Amino acid sequence: MPNCIFCKIVLREIPSLIVAETDQVLVFKDINPKASIHDLIIPKKHISDIQSLSKQDGALMGEIILMAQQLARELSGSQSFRLVSNNGPAVQLVSHLHFHFLAGKNLPDF
Ligand code: 5GP
Ligand code: ZN
Protein backbone atom coordinates (compact mmCIF):
# COMPACT_ATOMS: atom_id res chain seq x y z
CA MET A 1 0.00 0.00 0.00
CA PRO A 2 1.68 3.27 -1.07
CA ASN A 3 2.33 5.77 1.74
CA CYS A 4 1.90 3.12 4.44
CA ILE A 5 4.80 3.38 6.92
CA PHE A 6 4.56 -0.28 7.97
CA CYS A 7 4.44 -1.55 4.34
CA LYS A 8 7.64 0.47 3.80
CA ILE A 9 9.19 -1.19 6.87
CA VAL A 10 8.24 -4.62 5.43
CA LEU A 11 9.95 -3.65 2.15
CA ARG A 12 12.99 -2.27 4.05
CA GLU A 13 12.36 1.16 2.50
CA ILE A 14 12.27 2.57 6.07
CA PRO A 15 14.80 1.20 8.58
CA SER A 16 13.63 -0.58 11.71
CA LEU A 17 15.05 -2.87 14.37
CA ILE A 18 13.70 -6.25 13.30
CA VAL A 19 13.14 -8.78 16.09
CA ALA A 20 11.64 -11.76 14.22
CA GLU A 21 10.24 -12.65 10.84
CA THR A 22 8.26 -15.41 9.13
CA ASP A 23 6.86 -15.62 5.59
CA GLN A 24 3.74 -13.74 6.66
CA VAL A 25 4.65 -11.85 9.84
CA LEU A 26 7.22 -9.22 10.84
CA VAL A 27 8.17 -8.08 14.36
CA PHE A 28 10.13 -4.89 14.97
CA LYS A 29 10.85 -2.52 17.86
CA ASP A 30 8.40 0.34 18.39
CA ILE A 31 10.19 3.63 17.71
CA ASN A 32 8.63 5.22 20.81
CA PRO A 33 8.60 2.42 23.42
CA LYS A 34 5.96 2.53 26.17
CA ALA A 35 7.61 -0.28 28.18
CA SER A 36 11.11 -1.74 28.46
CA ILE A 37 10.07 -4.29 25.80
CA HIS A 38 7.74 -2.86 23.16
CA ASP A 39 7.59 -4.71 19.85
CA LEU A 40 5.08 -4.42 17.02
CA ILE A 41 3.78 -7.63 15.43
CA ILE A 42 2.35 -7.04 11.96
CA PRO A 43 1.13 -9.05 8.97
CA LYS A 44 3.43 -8.41 6.00
CA LYS A 45 0.46 -7.94 3.72
CA HIS A 46 -1.44 -4.68 4.12
CA ILE A 47 -4.58 -5.07 6.22
CA SER A 48 -5.86 -1.81 7.70
CA ASP A 49 -7.36 -3.05 10.94
CA ILE A 50 -9.25 -5.88 12.65
CA GLN A 51 -12.49 -4.80 10.97
CA SER A 52 -10.89 -5.51 7.59
CA LEU A 53 -9.99 -9.13 8.37
CA SER A 54 -11.83 -11.92 6.58
CA LYS A 55 -12.21 -15.65 7.23
CA GLN A 56 -9.21 -16.38 4.99
CA ASP A 57 -7.02 -14.44 7.43
CA GLY A 58 -7.66 -16.95 10.24
CA ALA A 59 -4.35 -18.78 9.80
CA LEU A 60 -2.48 -15.48 9.60
CA MET A 61 -4.05 -14.31 12.87
CA GLY A 62 -3.10 -17.63 14.46
CA GLU A 63 0.47 -17.05 13.35
CA ILE A 64 0.44 -13.60 14.94
CA ILE A 65 -0.72 -15.02 18.29
CA LEU A 66 1.88 -17.80 18.10
CA MET A 67 4.50 -15.13 17.41
CA ALA A 68 3.47 -13.39 20.66
CA GLN A 69 3.86 -16.75 22.42
CA GLN A 70 7.36 -17.14 20.94
CA LEU A 71 8.38 -13.61 21.99
CA ALA A 72 7.13 -14.35 25.53
CA ARG A 73 9.09 -17.61 25.63
CA GLU A 74 12.23 -15.72 24.73
CA LEU A 75 11.81 -13.23 27.61
CA SER A 76 14.18 -13.75 30.50
CA GLY A 77 12.42 -14.10 33.86
CA SER A 78 8.68 -13.33 33.80
CA GLN A 79 6.74 -14.36 30.72
CA SER A 80 3.96 -11.88 31.46
CA PHE A 81 3.06 -9.62 28.60
CA ARG A 82 0.30 -7.49 27.14
CA LEU A 83 -0.92 -7.73 23.53
CA VAL A 84 -2.78 -4.61 22.42
CA SER A 85 -4.33 -3.63 19.09
CA ASN A 86 -5.72 -0.14 18.61
CA ASN A 87 -8.43 -0.09 15.97
CA GLY A 88 -10.10 2.79 14.19
CA PRO A 89 -9.17 6.44 13.59
CA ALA A 90 -9.88 7.58 17.17
CA VAL A 91 -7.10 5.38 18.61
CA GLN A 92 -5.01 4.04 15.70
CA LEU A 93 -2.15 6.18 14.38
CA VAL A 94 -0.89 3.74 11.72
CA SER A 95 -3.56 2.18 9.49
CA HIS A 96 -1.77 -1.14 9.01
CA LEU A 97 -2.95 -3.83 11.44
CA HIS A 98 -0.47 -4.20 14.31
CA PHE A 99 -0.28 -5.71 17.76
CA HIS A 100 1.75 -4.01 20.49
CA PHE A 101 3.71 -6.65 22.43
CA LEU A 102 4.48 -5.01 25.78
CA ALA A 103 6.53 -6.66 28.49
CA GLY A 104 9.19 -6.07 31.09
CA LYS A 105 9.38 -2.95 33.24
CA ASN A 106 7.10 0.11 33.14
CA LEU A 107 4.12 -1.64 31.58
CA PRO A 108 1.51 1.08 31.02
CA ASP A 109 -1.99 0.80 32.42
CA PHE A 110 -4.82 0.41 29.94
P1 5GP B 1 -1.14 2.94 17.15
O1 5GP B 1 -1.48 3.05 15.67
O2 5GP B 1 -1.50 1.61 17.73
O3 5GP B 1 -1.70 4.08 17.93
O4 5GP B 1 0.44 3.09 17.31
C1 5GP B 1 1.36 3.03 16.25
C2 5GP B 1 2.73 2.74 16.84
O5 5GP B 1 3.66 2.73 15.78
C3 5GP B 1 3.21 3.78 17.87
O6 5GP B 1 3.50 3.12 19.10
C4 5GP B 1 4.46 4.39 17.22
O7 5GP B 1 5.48 4.66 18.15
C5 5GP B 1 4.87 3.31 16.21
N1 5GP B 1 5.53 3.86 15.03
C6 5GP B 1 5.08 4.87 14.23
N2 5GP B 1 5.92 5.09 13.22
C7 5GP B 1 6.94 4.21 13.37
C8 5GP B 1 8.13 3.95 12.61
O8 5GP B 1 8.42 4.58 11.58
N3 5GP B 1 8.95 2.96 13.07
C9 5GP B 1 8.64 2.21 14.18
N4 5GP B 1 9.54 1.28 14.53
N5 5GP B 1 7.53 2.44 14.92
C10 5GP B 1 6.70 3.41 14.52
ZN1 ZN C 1 0.60 -1.21 5.08
CSV table of N, CA and C and ligand atoms in Angstrom, one decimal:
chain,number,residue,atom,x,y,z
A,1,MET,N,0.9,-1.2,0.0
A,1,MET,CA,0.0,0.0,0.0
A,1,MET,C,0.9,1.2,0.0
A,2,PRO,N,0.8,2.1,-1.0
A,2,PRO,CA,1.7,3.3,-1.1
A,2,PRO,C,1.4,4.2,0.1
A,3,ASN,N,2.4,4.8,0.6
A,3,ASN,CA,2.3,5.8,1.7
A,3,ASN,C,2.0,5.1,3.1
A,4,CYS,N,2.1,3.8,3.2
A,4,CYS,CA,1.9,3.1,4.4
A,4,CYS,C,3.3,2.9,5.1
A,5,ILE,N,3.5,3.5,6.2
A,5,ILE,CA,4.8,3.4,6.9
A,5,ILE,C,5.2,1.9,7.2
A,6,PHE,N,4.2,1.1,7.6
A,6,PHE,CA,4.6,-0.3,8.0
A,6,PHE,C,4.8,-1.1,6.7
A,7,CYS,N,4.1,-0.9,5.6
A,7,CYS,CA,4.4,-1.6,4.3
A,7,CYS,C,5.9,-1.2,3.9
A,8,LYS,N,6.3,0.1,4.1
A,8,LYS,CA,7.6,0.5,3.8
A,8,LYS,C,8.7,-0.2,4.7
A,9,ILE,N,8.3,-0.4,6.0
A,9,ILE,CA,9.2,-1.2,6.9
A,9,ILE,C,9.3,-2.6,6.4
A,10,VAL,N,8.2,-3.2,6.0
A,10,VAL,CA,8.2,-4.6,5.4
A,10,VAL,C,9.2,-4.7,4.2
A,11,LEU,N,9.1,-3.7,3.4
A,11,LEU,CA,9.9,-3.6,2.1
A,11,LEU,C,11.4,-3.1,2.4
A,12,ARG,N,11.7,-2.8,3.7
A,12,ARG,CA,13.0,-2.3,4.0
A,12,ARG,C,13.2,-0.9,3.4
A,13,GLU,N,12.2,-0.2,3.0
A,13,GLU,CA,12.4,1.2,2.5
A,13,GLU,C,12.5,2.2,3.6
A,14,ILE,N,12.0,1.8,4.8
A,14,ILE,CA,12.3,2.6,6.1
A,14,ILE,C,13.0,1.6,7.0
A,15,PRO,N,14.1,2.1,7.7
A,15,PRO,CA,14.8,1.2,8.6
A,15,PRO,C,14.0,0.9,9.9
A,16,SER,N,14.2,-0.2,10.4
A,16,SER,CA,13.6,-0.6,11.7
A,16,SER,C,14.5,-1.6,12.4
A,17,LEU,N,14.3,-1.8,13.7
A,17,LEU,CA,15.1,-2.9,14.4
A,17,LEU,C,14.2,-4.1,14.4
A,18,ILE,N,14.5,-5.1,13.5
A,18,ILE,CA,13.7,-6.3,13.3
A,18,ILE,C,14.1,-7.3,14.4
A,19,VAL,N,13.0,-7.8,15.0
A,19,VAL,CA,13.1,-8.8,16.1
A,19,VAL,C,12.9,-10.2,15.6
A,20,ALA,N,12.0,-10.4,14.7
A,20,ALA,CA,11.6,-11.8,14.2
A,20,ALA,C,10.9,-11.6,12.9
A,21,GLU,N,10.9,-12.7,12.1
A,21,GLU,CA,10.2,-12.6,10.8
A,21,GLU,C,9.8,-14.1,10.4
A,22,THR,N,8.7,-14.2,9.8
A,22,THR,CA,8.3,-15.4,9.1
A,22,THR,C,7.8,-15.0,7.7
A,23,ASP,N,7.3,-16.0,6.9
A,23,ASP,CA,6.9,-15.6,5.6
A,23,ASP,C,5.8,-14.5,5.6
A,24,GLN,N,4.9,-14.6,6.7
A,24,GLN,CA,3.7,-13.7,6.7
A,24,GLN,C,3.8,-12.6,7.7
A,25,VAL,N,4.7,-12.7,8.7
A,25,VAL,CA,4.6,-11.8,9.8
A,25,VAL,C,6.0,-11.2,10.1
A,26,LEU,N,6.0,-9.9,10.5
A,26,LEU,CA,7.2,-9.2,10.8
A,26,LEU,C,7.1,-8.6,12.3
A,27,VAL,N,8.1,-8.7,13.0
A,27,VAL,CA,8.2,-8.1,14.4
A,27,VAL,C,9.3,-7.1,14.4
A,28,PHE,N,9.1,-5.9,14.8
A,28,PHE,CA,10.1,-4.9,15.0
A,28,PHE,C,9.9,-4.0,16.2
A,29,LYS,N,10.9,-3.4,16.7
A,29,LYS,CA,10.9,-2.5,17.9
A,29,LYS,C,10.0,-1.3,17.6
A,30,ASP,N,9.1,-0.9,18.5
A,30,ASP,CA,8.4,0.3,18.4
A,30,ASP,C,9.4,1.5,18.5
A,31,ILE,N,9.3,2.5,17.7
A,31,ILE,CA,10.2,3.6,17.7
A,31,ILE,C,10.1,4.5,19.0
A,32,ASN,N,8.9,4.4,19.6
A,32,ASN,CA,8.6,5.2,20.8
A,32,ASN,C,8.1,4.3,21.9
A,33,PRO,N,9.0,3.5,22.5
A,33,PRO,CA,8.6,2.4,23.4
A,33,PRO,C,7.9,2.9,24.7
A,34,LYS,N,6.8,2.2,25.0
A,34,LYS,CA,6.0,2.5,26.2
A,34,LYS,C,6.3,1.6,27.3
A,35,ALA,N,7.2,0.7,27.1
A,35,ALA,CA,7.6,-0.3,28.2
A,35,ALA,C,9.0,-0.7,27.8
A,36,SER,N,9.7,-1.4,28.7
A,36,SER,CA,11.1,-1.7,28.5
A,36,SER,C,11.2,-2.7,27.3
A,37,ILE,N,10.2,-3.5,27.0
A,37,ILE,CA,10.1,-4.3,25.8
A,37,ILE,C,8.8,-3.9,25.1
A,38,HIS,N,8.9,-3.3,23.9
A,38,HIS,CA,7.7,-2.9,23.2
A,38,HIS,C,8.0,-3.2,21.7
A,39,ASP,N,7.4,-4.3,21.2
A,39,ASP,CA,7.6,-4.7,19.8
A,39,ASP,C,6.2,-4.6,19.1
A,40,LEU,N,6.3,-4.4,17.8
A,40,LEU,CA,5.1,-4.4,17.0
A,40,LEU,C,5.0,-5.7,16.2
A,41,ILE,N,4.0,-6.4,16.2
A,41,ILE,CA,3.8,-7.6,15.4
A,41,ILE,C,2.8,-7.3,14.3
A,42,ILE,N,3.2,-7.4,13.1
A,42,ILE,CA,2.3,-7.0,12.0
A,42,ILE,C,2.3,-8.2,10.9
A,43,PRO,N,1.2,-8.2,10.2
A,43,PRO,CA,1.1,-9.0,9.0
A,43,PRO,C,1.9,-8.3,7.9
A,44,LYS,N,2.7,-9.1,7.1
A,44,LYS,CA,3.4,-8.4,6.0
A,44,LYS,C,2.5,-7.8,5.0
A,45,LYS,N,1.4,-8.5,4.7
A,45,LYS,CA,0.5,-7.9,3.7
A,45,LYS,C,-0.4,-6.8,4.4
A,46,HIS,N,-0.7,-5.8,3.6
A,46,HIS,CA,-1.4,-4.7,4.1
A,46,HIS,C,-2.9,-5.1,4.4
A,47,ILE,N,-3.2,-5.0,5.7
A,47,ILE,CA,-4.6,-5.1,6.2
A,47,ILE,C,-4.7,-3.9,7.1
A,48,SER,N,-5.8,-3.1,7.0
A,48,SER,CA,-5.9,-1.8,7.7
A,48,SER,C,-6.1,-2.0,9.2
A,49,ASP,N,-7.0,-2.9,9.5
A,49,ASP,CA,-7.4,-3.1,10.9
A,49,ASP,C,-8.1,-4.4,11.1
A,50,ILE,N,-8.5,-4.6,12.4
A,50,ILE,CA,-9.2,-5.9,12.7
A,50,ILE,C,-10.6,-6.0,11.9
A,51,GLN,N,-11.2,-4.8,11.7
A,51,GLN,CA,-12.5,-4.8,11.0
A,51,GLN,C,-12.3,-5.3,9.5
A,52,SER,N,-11.1,-5.2,9.0
A,52,SER,CA,-10.9,-5.5,7.6
A,52,SER,C,-10.5,-7.0,7.4
A,53,LEU,N,-10.4,-7.7,8.5
A,53,LEU,CA,-10.0,-9.1,8.4
A,53,LEU,C,-11.1,-9.9,7.8
A,54,SER,N,-10.8,-11.0,7.1
A,54,SER,CA,-11.8,-11.9,6.6
A,54,SER,C,-11.5,-13.3,7.0
A,55,LYS,N,-12.4,-14.3,6.8
A,55,LYS,CA,-12.2,-15.7,7.2
A,55,LYS,C,-10.9,-16.2,6.8
A,56,GLN,N,-10.5,-15.8,5.6
A,56,GLN,CA,-9.2,-16.4,5.0
A,56,GLN,C,-8.0,-15.9,5.8
A,57,ASP,N,-8.2,-14.9,6.6
A,57,ASP,CA,-7.0,-14.4,7.4
A,57,ASP,C,-6.9,-15.2,8.8
A,58,GLY,N,-7.7,-16.2,9.0
A,58,GLY,CA,-7.7,-16.9,10.2
A,58,GLY,C,-6.3,-17.5,10.6
A,59,ALA,N,-5.7,-18.2,9.6
A,59,ALA,CA,-4.3,-18.8,9.8
A,59,ALA,C,-3.3,-17.7,10.1
A,60,LEU,N,-3.4,-16.6,9.4
A,60,LEU,CA,-2.5,-15.5,9.6
A,60,LEU,C,-2.6,-15.0,11.0
A,61,MET,N,-3.8,-14.8,11.5
A,61,MET,CA,-4.1,-14.3,12.9
A,61,MET,C,-3.5,-15.3,13.9
A,62,GLY,N,-3.7,-16.6,13.6
A,62,GLY,CA,-3.1,-17.6,14.5
A,62,GLY,C,-1.6,-17.5,14.5
A,63,GLU,N,-1.0,-17.2,13.4
A,63,GLU,CA,0.5,-17.1,13.4
A,63,GLU,C,0.9,-15.8,14.2
A,64,ILE,N,0.1,-14.8,14.2
A,64,ILE,CA,0.4,-13.6,14.9
A,64,ILE,C,0.4,-13.9,16.4
A,65,ILE,N,-0.6,-14.7,16.9
A,65,ILE,CA,-0.7,-15.0,18.3
A,65,ILE,C,0.4,-15.9,18.7
A,66,LEU,N,0.8,-16.9,17.8
A,66,LEU,CA,1.9,-17.8,18.1
A,66,LEU,C,3.2,-17.0,18.1
A,67,MET,N,3.3,-16.0,17.3
A,67,MET,CA,4.5,-15.1,17.4
A,67,MET,C,4.6,-14.4,18.8
A,68,ALA,N,3.5,-14.0,19.3
A,68,ALA,CA,3.5,-13.4,20.7
A,68,ALA,C,3.9,-14.4,21.7
A,69,GLN,N,3.5,-15.7,21.5
A,69,GLN,CA,3.9,-16.8,22.4
A,69,GLN,C,5.4,-17.0,22.3
A,70,GLN,N,5.9,-16.9,21.1
A,70,GLN,CA,7.4,-17.1,20.9
A,70,GLN,C,8.2,-16.0,21.6
A,71,LEU,N,7.7,-14.8,21.4
A,71,LEU,CA,8.4,-13.6,22.0
A,71,LEU,C,8.4,-13.7,23.5
A,72,ALA,N,7.2,-14.2,24.1
A,72,ALA,CA,7.1,-14.4,25.5
A,72,ALA,C,8.1,-15.4,26.0
A,73,ARG,N,8.2,-16.5,25.3
A,73,ARG,CA,9.1,-17.6,25.6
A,73,ARG,C,10.5,-17.1,25.7
A,74,GLU,N,10.9,-16.2,24.8
A,74,GLU,CA,12.2,-15.7,24.7
A,74,GLU,C,12.6,-14.7,25.8
A,75,LEU,N,11.5,-14.2,26.6
A,75,LEU,CA,11.8,-13.2,27.6
A,75,LEU,C,12.6,-13.9,28.7
A,76,SER,N,13.5,-13.2,29.3
A,76,SER,CA,14.2,-13.8,30.5
A,76,SER,C,13.3,-13.4,31.7
A,77,GLY,N,13.2,-14.3,32.7
A,77,GLY,CA,12.4,-14.1,33.9
A,77,GLY,C,10.9,-14.3,33.6
A,78,SER,N,10.1,-13.2,33.9
A,78,SER,CA,8.7,-13.3,33.8
A,78,SER,C,8.3,-13.4,32.3
A,79,GLN,N,7.3,-14.3,32.1
A,79,GLN,CA,6.7,-14.4,30.7
A,79,GLN,C,5.4,-13.6,30.6
A,80,SER,N,5.2,-12.7,31.5
A,80,SER,CA,4.0,-11.9,31.5
A,80,SER,C,4.1,-10.8,30.4
A,81,PHE,N,3.0,-10.6,29.6
A,81,PHE,CA,3.1,-9.6,28.6
A,81,PHE,C,1.7,-9.1,28.3
A,82,ARG,N,1.6,-8.0,27.6
A,82,ARG,CA,0.3,-7.5,27.1
A,82,ARG,C,0.3,-7.4,25.6
A,83,LEU,N,-0.8,-7.8,25.0
A,83,LEU,CA,-0.9,-7.7,23.5
A,83,LEU,C,-2.1,-6.8,23.2
A,84,VAL,N,-1.8,-5.7,22.6
A,84,VAL,CA,-2.8,-4.6,22.4
A,84,VAL,C,-2.9,-4.2,20.9
A,85,SER,N,-4.1,-4.1,20.5
A,85,SER,CA,-4.3,-3.6,19.1
A,85,SER,C,-5.3,-2.5,19.1
A,86,ASN,N,-4.8,-1.3,18.7
A,86,ASN,CA,-5.7,-0.1,18.6
A,86,ASN,C,-6.4,-0.2,17.2
A,87,ASN,N,-7.7,0.0,17.2
A,87,ASN,CA,-8.4,-0.1,16.0
A,87,ASN,C,-9.3,1.1,15.8
A,88,GLY,N,-9.2,1.7,14.6
A,88,GLY,CA,-10.1,2.8,14.2
A,88,GLY,C,-9.4,4.1,14.4
A,89,PRO,N,-9.9,5.1,13.6
A,89,PRO,CA,-9.2,6.4,13.6
A,89,PRO,C,-9.0,7.1,14.9
A,90,ALA,N,-9.9,6.9,15.9
A,90,ALA,CA,-9.9,7.6,17.2
A,90,ALA,C,-8.7,7.1,18.0
A,91,VAL,N,-8.2,5.9,17.7
A,91,VAL,CA,-7.1,5.4,18.6
A,91,VAL,C,-5.9,4.8,17.8
A,92,GLN,N,-6.0,4.7,16.5
A,92,GLN,CA,-5.0,4.0,15.7
A,92,GLN,C,-4.3,5.1,14.9
A,93,LEU,N,-2.9,5.2,15.1
A,93,LEU,CA,-2.2,6.2,14.4
A,93,LEU,C,-1.7,5.6,13.0
A,94,VAL,N,-1.4,4.4,13.0
A,94,VAL,CA,-0.9,3.7,11.7
A,94,VAL,C,-1.9,2.8,11.2
A,95,SER,N,-2.5,3.0,10.0
A,95,SER,CA,-3.6,2.2,9.5
A,95,SER,C,-3.0,0.9,8.8
A,96,HIS,N,-2.2,0.2,9.5
A,96,HIS,CA,-1.8,-1.1,9.0
A,96,HIS,C,-1.8,-2.0,10.3
A,97,LEU,N,-2.7,-3.0,10.2
A,97,LEU,CA,-3.0,-3.8,11.4
A,97,LEU,C,-1.7,-4.1,12.2
A,98,HIS,N,-1.7,-3.9,13.5
A,98,HIS,CA,-0.5,-4.2,14.3
A,98,HIS,C,-0.9,-4.5,15.7
A,99,PHE,N,-0.1,-5.3,16.4
A,99,PHE,CA,-0.3,-5.7,17.8
A,99,PHE,C,0.9,-5.3,18.6
A,100,HIS,N,0.7,-4.4,19.6
A,100,HIS,CA,1.7,-4.0,20.5
A,100,HIS,C,2.0,-5.2,21.4
A,101,PHE,N,3.3,-5.6,21.5
A,101,PHE,CA,3.7,-6.6,22.4
A,101,PHE,C,4.5,-5.9,23.5
A,102,LEU,N,3.9,-5.8,24.7
A,102,LEU,CA,4.5,-5.0,25.8
A,102,LEU,C,4.9,-5.9,26.9
A,103,ALA,N,6.1,-5.8,27.4
A,103,ALA,CA,6.5,-6.7,28.5
A,103,ALA,C,7.7,-6.0,29.2
A,104,GLY,N,8.1,-6.6,30.3
A,104,GLY,CA,9.2,-6.1,31.1
A,104,GLY,C,8.7,-5.0,32.0
A,105,LYS,N,9.7,-4.0,32.3
A,105,LYS,CA,9.4,-3.0,33.2
A,105,LYS,C,8.5,-1.8,32.6
A,106,ASN,N,7.9,-1.1,33.5
A,106,ASN,CA,7.1,0.1,33.1
A,106,ASN,C,5.9,-0.2,32.2
A,107,LEU,N,5.3,-1.4,32.4
A,107,LEU,CA,4.1,-1.6,31.6
A,107,LEU,C,3.0,-0.6,31.8
A,108,PRO,N,2.5,0.1,30.8
A,108,PRO,CA,1.5,1.1,31.0
A,108,PRO,C,0.2,0.5,31.4
A,109,ASP,N,-0.6,1.2,32.1
A,109,ASP,CA,-2.0,0.8,32.4
A,109,ASP,C,-2.8,0.9,31.1
A,110,PHE,N,-3.9,0.2,31.1
A,110,PHE,CA,-4.8,0.4,29.9
A,110,PHE,C,-6.3,0.4,30.4
B,1,5GP,P1,-1.1,2.9,17.1
B,1,5GP,O1,-1.5,3.0,15.7
B,1,5GP,O2,-1.5,1.6,17.7
B,1,5GP,O3,-1.7,4.1,17.9
B,1,5GP,O4,0.4,3.1,17.3
B,1,5GP,C1,1.4,3.0,16.2
B,1,5GP,C2,2.7,2.7,16.8
B,1,5GP,O5,3.7,2.7,15.8
B,1,5GP,C3,3.2,3.8,17.9
B,1,5GP,O6,3.5,3.1,19.1
B,1,5GP,C4,4.5,4.4,17.2
B,1,5GP,O7,5.5,4.7,18.1
B,1,5GP,C5,4.9,3.3,16.2
B,1,5GP,N1,5.5,3.9,15.0
B,1,5GP,C6,5.1,4.9,14.2
B,1,5GP,N2,5.9,5.1,13.2
B,1,5GP,C7,6.9,4.2,13.4
B,1,5GP,C8,8.1,3.9,12.6
B,1,5GP,O8,8.4,4.6,11.6
B,1,5GP,N3,8.9,3.0,13.1
B,1,5GP,C9,8.6,2.2,14.2
B,1,5GP,N4,9.5,1.3,14.5
B,1,5GP,N5,7.5,2.4,14.9
B,1,5GP,C10,6.7,3.4,14.5
B,2,ZN,ZN,0.6,-1.2,5.1
